[in-house]
Tab-separated table of C-alpha atoms in Angstrom:
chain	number	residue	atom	x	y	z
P	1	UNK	CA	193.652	72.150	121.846
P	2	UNK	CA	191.360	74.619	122.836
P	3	UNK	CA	192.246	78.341	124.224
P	4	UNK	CA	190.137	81.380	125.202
P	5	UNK	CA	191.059	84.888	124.168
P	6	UNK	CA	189.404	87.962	125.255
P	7	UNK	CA	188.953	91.111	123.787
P	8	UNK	CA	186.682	93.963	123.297
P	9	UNK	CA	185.441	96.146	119.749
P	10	UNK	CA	182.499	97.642	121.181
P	11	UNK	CA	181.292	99.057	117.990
P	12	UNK	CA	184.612	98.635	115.985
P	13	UNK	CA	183.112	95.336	113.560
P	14	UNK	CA	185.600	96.216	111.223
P	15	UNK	CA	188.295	95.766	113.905
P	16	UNK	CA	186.704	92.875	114.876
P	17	UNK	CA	186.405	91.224	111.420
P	18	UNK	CA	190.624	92.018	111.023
P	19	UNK	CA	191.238	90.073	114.119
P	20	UNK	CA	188.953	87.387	113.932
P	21	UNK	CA	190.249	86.519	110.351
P	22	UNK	CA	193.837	87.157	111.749
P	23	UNK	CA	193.446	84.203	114.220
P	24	UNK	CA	191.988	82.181	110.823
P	25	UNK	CA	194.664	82.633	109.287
P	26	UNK	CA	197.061	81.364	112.574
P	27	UNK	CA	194.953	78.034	111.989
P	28	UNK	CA	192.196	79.325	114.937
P	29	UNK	CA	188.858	78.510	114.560
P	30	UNK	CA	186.038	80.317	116.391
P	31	UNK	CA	183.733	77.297	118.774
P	32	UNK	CA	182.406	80.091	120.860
P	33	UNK	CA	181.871	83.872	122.358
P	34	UNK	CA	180.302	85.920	124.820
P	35	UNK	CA	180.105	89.363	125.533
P	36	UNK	CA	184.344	89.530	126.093
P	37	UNK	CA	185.535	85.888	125.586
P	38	UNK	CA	186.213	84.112	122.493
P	39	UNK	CA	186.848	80.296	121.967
P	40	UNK	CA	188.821	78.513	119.632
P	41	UNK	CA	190.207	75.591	118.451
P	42	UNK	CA	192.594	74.578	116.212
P	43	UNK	CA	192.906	74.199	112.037
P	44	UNK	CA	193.937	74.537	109.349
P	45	UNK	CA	195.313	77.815	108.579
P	46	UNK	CA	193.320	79.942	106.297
P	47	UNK	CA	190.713	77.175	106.424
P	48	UNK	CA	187.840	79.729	107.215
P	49	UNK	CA	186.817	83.379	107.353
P	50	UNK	CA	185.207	85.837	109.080
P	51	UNK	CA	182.432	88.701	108.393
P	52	UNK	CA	181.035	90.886	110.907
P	53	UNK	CA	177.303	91.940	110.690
P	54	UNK	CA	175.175	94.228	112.446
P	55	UNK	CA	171.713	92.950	112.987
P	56	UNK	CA	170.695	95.069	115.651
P	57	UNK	CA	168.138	97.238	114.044
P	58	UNK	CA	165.952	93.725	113.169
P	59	UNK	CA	163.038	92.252	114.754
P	60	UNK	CA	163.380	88.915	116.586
P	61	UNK	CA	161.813	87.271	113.722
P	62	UNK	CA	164.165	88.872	111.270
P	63	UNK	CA	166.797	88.032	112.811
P	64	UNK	CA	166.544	84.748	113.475
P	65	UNK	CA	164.966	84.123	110.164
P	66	UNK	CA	168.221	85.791	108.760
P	67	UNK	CA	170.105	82.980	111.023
P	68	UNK	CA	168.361	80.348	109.595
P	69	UNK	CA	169.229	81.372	105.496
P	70	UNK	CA	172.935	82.089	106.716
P	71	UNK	CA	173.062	78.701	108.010
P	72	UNK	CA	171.302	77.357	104.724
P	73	UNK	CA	174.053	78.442	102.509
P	74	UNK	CA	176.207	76.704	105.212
P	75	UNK	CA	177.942	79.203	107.207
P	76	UNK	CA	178.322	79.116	110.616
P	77	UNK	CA	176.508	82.019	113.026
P	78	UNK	CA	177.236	83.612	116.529
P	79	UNK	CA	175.215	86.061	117.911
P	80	UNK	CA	177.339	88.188	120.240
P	81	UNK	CA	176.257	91.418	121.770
P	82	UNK	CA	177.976	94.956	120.835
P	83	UNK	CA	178.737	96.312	123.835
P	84	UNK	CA	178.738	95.628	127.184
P	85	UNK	CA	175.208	95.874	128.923
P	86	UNK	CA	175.280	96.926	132.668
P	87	UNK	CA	171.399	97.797	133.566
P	88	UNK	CA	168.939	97.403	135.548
P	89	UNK	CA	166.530	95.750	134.016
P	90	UNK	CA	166.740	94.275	129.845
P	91	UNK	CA	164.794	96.678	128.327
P	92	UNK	CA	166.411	99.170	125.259
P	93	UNK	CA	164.423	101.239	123.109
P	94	UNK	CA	166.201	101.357	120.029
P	95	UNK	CA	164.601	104.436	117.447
P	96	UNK	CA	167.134	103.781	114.955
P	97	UNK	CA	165.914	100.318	114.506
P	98	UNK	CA	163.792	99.471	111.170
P	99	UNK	CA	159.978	100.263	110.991
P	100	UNK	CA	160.465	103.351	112.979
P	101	UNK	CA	162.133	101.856	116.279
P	102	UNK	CA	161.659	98.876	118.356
P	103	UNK	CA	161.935	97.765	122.199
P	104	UNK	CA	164.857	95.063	122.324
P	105	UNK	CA	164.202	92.570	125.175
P	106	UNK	CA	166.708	89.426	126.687
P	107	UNK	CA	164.415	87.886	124.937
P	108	UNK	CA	164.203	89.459	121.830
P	109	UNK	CA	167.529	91.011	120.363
P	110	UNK	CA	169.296	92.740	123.412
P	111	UNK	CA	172.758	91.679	123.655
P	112	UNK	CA	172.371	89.963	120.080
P	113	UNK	CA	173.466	92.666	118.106
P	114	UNK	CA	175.849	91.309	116.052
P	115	UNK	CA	176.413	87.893	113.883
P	116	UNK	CA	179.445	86.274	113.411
P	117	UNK	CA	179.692	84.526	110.357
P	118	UNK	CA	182.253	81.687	109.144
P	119	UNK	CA	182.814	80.673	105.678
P	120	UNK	CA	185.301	77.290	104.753
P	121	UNK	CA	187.519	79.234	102.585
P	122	UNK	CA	187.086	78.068	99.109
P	123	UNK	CA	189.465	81.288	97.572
P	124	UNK	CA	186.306	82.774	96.264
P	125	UNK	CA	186.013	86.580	98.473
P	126	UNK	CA	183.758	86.314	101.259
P	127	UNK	CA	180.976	89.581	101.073
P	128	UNK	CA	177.457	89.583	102.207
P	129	UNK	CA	176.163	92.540	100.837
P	130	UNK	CA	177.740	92.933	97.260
P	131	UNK	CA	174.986	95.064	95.290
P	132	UNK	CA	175.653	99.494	95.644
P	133	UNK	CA	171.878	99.768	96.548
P	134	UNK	CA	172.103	96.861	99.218
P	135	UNK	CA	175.750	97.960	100.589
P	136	UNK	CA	174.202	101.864	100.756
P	137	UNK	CA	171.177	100.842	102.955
P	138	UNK	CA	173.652	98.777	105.145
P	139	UNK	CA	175.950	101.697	105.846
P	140	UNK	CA	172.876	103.707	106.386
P	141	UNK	CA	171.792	101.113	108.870
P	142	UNK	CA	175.180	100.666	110.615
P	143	UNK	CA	175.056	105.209	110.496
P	144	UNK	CA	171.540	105.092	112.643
P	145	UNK	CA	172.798	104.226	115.590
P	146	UNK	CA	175.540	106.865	115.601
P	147	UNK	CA	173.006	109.661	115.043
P	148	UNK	CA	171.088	108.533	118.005
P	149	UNK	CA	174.164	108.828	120.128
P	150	UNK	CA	174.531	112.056	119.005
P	151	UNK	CA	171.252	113.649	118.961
P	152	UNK	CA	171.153	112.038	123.102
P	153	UNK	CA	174.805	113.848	123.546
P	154	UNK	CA	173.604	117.332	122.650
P	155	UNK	CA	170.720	116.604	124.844
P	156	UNK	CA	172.601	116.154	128.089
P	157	UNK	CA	175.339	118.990	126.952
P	158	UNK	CA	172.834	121.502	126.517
P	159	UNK	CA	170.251	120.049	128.983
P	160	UNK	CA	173.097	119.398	131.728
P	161	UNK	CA	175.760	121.490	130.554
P	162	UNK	CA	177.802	118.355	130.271
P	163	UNK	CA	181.367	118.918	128.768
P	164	UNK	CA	181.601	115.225	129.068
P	165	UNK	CA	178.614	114.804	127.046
P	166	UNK	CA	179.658	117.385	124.516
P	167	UNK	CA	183.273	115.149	123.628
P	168	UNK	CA	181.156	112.364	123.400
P	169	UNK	CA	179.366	113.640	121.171
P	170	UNK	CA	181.916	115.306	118.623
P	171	UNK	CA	183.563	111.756	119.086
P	172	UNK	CA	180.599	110.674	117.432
P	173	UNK	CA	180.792	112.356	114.603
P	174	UNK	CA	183.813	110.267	113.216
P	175	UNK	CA	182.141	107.220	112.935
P	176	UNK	CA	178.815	109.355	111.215
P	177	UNK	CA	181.387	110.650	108.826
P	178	UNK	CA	183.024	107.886	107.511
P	179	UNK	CA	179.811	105.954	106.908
P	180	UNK	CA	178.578	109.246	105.226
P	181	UNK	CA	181.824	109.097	102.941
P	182	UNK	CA	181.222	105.877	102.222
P	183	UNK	CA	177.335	106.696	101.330
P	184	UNK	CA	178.285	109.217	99.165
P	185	UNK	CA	180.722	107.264	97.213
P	186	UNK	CA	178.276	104.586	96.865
P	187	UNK	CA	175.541	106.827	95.430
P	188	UNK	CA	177.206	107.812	93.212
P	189	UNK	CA	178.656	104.345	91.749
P	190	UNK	CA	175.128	103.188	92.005
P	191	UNK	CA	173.976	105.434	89.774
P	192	UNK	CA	176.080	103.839	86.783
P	193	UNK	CA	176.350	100.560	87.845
P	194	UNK	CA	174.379	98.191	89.994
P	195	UNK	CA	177.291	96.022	91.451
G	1	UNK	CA	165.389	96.857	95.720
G	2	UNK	CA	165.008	98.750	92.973
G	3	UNK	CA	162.407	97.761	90.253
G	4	UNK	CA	161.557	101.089	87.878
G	5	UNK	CA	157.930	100.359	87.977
G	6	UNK	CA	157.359	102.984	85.494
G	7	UNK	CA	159.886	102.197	83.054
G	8	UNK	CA	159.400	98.506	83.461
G	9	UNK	CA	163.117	97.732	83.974
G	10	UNK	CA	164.327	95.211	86.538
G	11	UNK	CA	167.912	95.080	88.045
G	12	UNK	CA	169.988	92.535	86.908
G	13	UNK	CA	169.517	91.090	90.605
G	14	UNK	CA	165.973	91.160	90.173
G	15	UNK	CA	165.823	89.628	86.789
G	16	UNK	CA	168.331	86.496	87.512
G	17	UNK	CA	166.834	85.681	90.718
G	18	UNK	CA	163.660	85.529	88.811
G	19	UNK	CA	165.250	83.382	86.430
G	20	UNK	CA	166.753	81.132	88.486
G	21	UNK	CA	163.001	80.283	90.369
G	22	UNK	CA	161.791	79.106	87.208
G	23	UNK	CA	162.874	75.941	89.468
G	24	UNK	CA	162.496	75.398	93.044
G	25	UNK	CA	165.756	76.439	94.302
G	26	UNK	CA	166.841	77.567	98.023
G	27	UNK	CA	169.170	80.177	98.398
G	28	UNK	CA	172.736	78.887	97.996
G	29	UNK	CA	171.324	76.490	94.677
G	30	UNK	CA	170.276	80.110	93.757
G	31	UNK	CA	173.593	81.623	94.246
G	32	UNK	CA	175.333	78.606	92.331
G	33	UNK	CA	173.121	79.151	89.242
G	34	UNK	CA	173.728	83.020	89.049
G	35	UNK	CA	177.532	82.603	89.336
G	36	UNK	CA	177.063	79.608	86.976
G	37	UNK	CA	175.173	81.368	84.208
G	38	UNK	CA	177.311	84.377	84.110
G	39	UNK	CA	180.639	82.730	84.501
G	40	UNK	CA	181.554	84.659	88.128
G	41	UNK	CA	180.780	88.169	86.766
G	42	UNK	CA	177.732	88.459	88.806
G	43	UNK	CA	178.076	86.985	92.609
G	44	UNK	CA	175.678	87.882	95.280
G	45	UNK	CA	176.176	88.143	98.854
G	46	UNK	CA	174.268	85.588	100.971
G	47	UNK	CA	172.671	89.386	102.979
G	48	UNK	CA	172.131	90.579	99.450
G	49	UNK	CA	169.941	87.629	98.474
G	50	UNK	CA	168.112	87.254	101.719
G	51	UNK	CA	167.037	90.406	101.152
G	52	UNK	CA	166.020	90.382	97.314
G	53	UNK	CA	164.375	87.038	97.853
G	54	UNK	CA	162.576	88.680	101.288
G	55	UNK	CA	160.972	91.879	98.710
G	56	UNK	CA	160.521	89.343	95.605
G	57	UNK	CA	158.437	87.368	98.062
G	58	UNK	CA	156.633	90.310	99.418
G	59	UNK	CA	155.813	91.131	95.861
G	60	UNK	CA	154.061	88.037	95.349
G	61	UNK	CA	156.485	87.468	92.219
G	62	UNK	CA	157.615	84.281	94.376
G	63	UNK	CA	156.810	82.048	97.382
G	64	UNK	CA	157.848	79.504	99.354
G	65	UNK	CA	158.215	76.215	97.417
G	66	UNK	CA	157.800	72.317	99.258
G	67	UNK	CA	158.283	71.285	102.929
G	68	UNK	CA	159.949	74.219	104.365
G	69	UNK	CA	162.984	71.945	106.200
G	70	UNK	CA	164.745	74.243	108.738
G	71	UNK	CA	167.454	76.369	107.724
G	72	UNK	CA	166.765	74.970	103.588
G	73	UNK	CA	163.817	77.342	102.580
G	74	UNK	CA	163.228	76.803	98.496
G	75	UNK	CA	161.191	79.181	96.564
G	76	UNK	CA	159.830	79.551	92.764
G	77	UNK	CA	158.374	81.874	90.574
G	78	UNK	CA	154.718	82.656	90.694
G	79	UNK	CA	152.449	83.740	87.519
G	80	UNK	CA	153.119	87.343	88.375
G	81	UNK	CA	156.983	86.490	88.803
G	82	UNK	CA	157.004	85.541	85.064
G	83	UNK	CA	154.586	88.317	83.699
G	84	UNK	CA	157.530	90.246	85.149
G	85	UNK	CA	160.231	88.809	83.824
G	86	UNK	CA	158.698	88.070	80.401
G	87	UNK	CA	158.683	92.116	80.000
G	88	UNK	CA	161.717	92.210	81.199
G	89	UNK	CA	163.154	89.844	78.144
G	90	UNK	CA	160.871	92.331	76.152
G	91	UNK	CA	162.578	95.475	77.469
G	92	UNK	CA	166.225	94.084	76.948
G	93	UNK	CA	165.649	92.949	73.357
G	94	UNK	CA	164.192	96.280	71.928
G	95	UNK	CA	167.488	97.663	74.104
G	96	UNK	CA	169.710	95.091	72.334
G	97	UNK	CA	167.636	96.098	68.823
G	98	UNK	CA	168.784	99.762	69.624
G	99	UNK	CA	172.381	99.067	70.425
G	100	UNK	CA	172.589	96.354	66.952
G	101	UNK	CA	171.113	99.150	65.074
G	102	UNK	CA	173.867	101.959	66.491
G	103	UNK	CA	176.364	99.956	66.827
G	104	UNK	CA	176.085	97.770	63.490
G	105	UNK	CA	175.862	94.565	65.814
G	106	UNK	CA	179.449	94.226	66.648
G	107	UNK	CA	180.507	92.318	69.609
């Protein structure tokens, strides 16, 4: 029997990762999402898992190409957006985005942000990224977007005097510390050791 | 990914994915030999190798390999693949020679 469940993480994909393997290990198994809904069906439980990734800062291409490898090793992908888009018109410039920013399109990568992944659980751990040097740039990638927020905050608190703005902003810096945390502990591993 | 030009040295990553192309192999054959050959110790995320196959490629030290079928893209070493990895078997036997010599060749 199917059943829908909705929820939203916005940005958490950690958070989202937790829940989603939660419901795995109820015996739910992901057949769909959208921007709030997920789908599932029944199984076994424990019979899959769950990563989150960010693919946001890739090209069309990239992305898709990505898509087509994940499938090759035989996982199953979603694309599901990040947050909720209300705007007029589909256009996003995105400057943290690789090879110096890109324009994200309906037709491109808007509202495609982020890949779900499902593995049949075979007991062996589930990672994507498992090398320091490949886990560092992916924290630095998942960090970019954060900085932008925060660079447009001080903007609109300075240019606007926006107290609003300025909150925003300091909340921002959470998220850019903890990746920065996690940076620096990676350096430094990955100067010893390579995984 | 990190190749010390200068030095010559390759990751371990670099050098096993080279390795395992001296066959045509697509990426989860790929994983399945590197896990295989080191017993577990070594296992690579499937982002992890999409992106050191993606720079190998890019480096000309592989390519593309048969009728690219969908989502199943194979790939094997090219000439300058293996000039790369033979110095890399160089590097790590004068590094082994050092460690024999130091150590007295004790396990």
């Amino acid at each position: 029997m199917r059943q829908k469940k909705i929820r939203f993480f916005g940005g958490l994909l950690a958070t989202q990762e937790n829940w989603l393997n939660r419901q795995a290990q109820r015996g739910l198994r992901l057949v769909s999402t959208g921007k709030l809904i997920y789908e599932w069906e029944e199984c076994l439980p424990g019979q899959v898992k769950y990563r989150v990734e960010f693919v946001g800062h890739k090209s069309k291409e990239n992305t898709q190409d990505y898509r087509r490898f994940l499938e090759g090793m035989g996982y199953r992908v979603w694309e599901k957006p990040i947050n909720l888009q209300f705007s007029i018109g589909k256009v996003q410039y995105r400057p943290w985005a690789e090879k110096g920013g890109r324009l994200a399109t309906n037709s491109t990568t808007l509202d495609r942000e982020l890949f779900i992944v499902e593995k049949q659980n075979d007991s062996q751990p589930f990672v994507l990224h498992t090398t320091f040097e490949d886990r560092l740039n992916y924290c630095r990638t998942l960090q970019k977007p954060w900085w932008t927020v925060l660079f447009l905050c001080c903007l609109l608190a300075v240019g606007l005097q926006s107290w609003i703005a300025g909150i925003f902003g300091l909340a921002t810096l959470v998220p850019i510390f903890l990746y920065q945390r996690q940076i620096a502990l990676l350096k430094k591993e990955s100067h010893i050791r390579e995984q | 990914m990190r190749d010390h030009i200068k030095g010559g040295a390759l990751t371990e990553v670099t050098f096993f994915l080279l390795l395992a192309l001296h066959q045509p192999r697509h990426g989860y054959a790929v994983m399945q030999f590197i896990q295989k050959k080191t017993n577990g110790r070594l296992t690579l995320g499937a982002g992890t190798l999409y992106g050191a196959l993606r720079v190998l490629a890019e480096k000309g030290w592989i390519a593309p390999w048969g009728e690219q079928n969908g989502a199943k893209r194979a790939y094997l070493i090219t000439e300058a693949g293996r000039e790369a990895a033979r110095q890399e078997r160089q590097r790590l036997i004068q590094l082994a020679a050092v460690a024999d010599e130091i150590m007295g060749g004790n396990i």
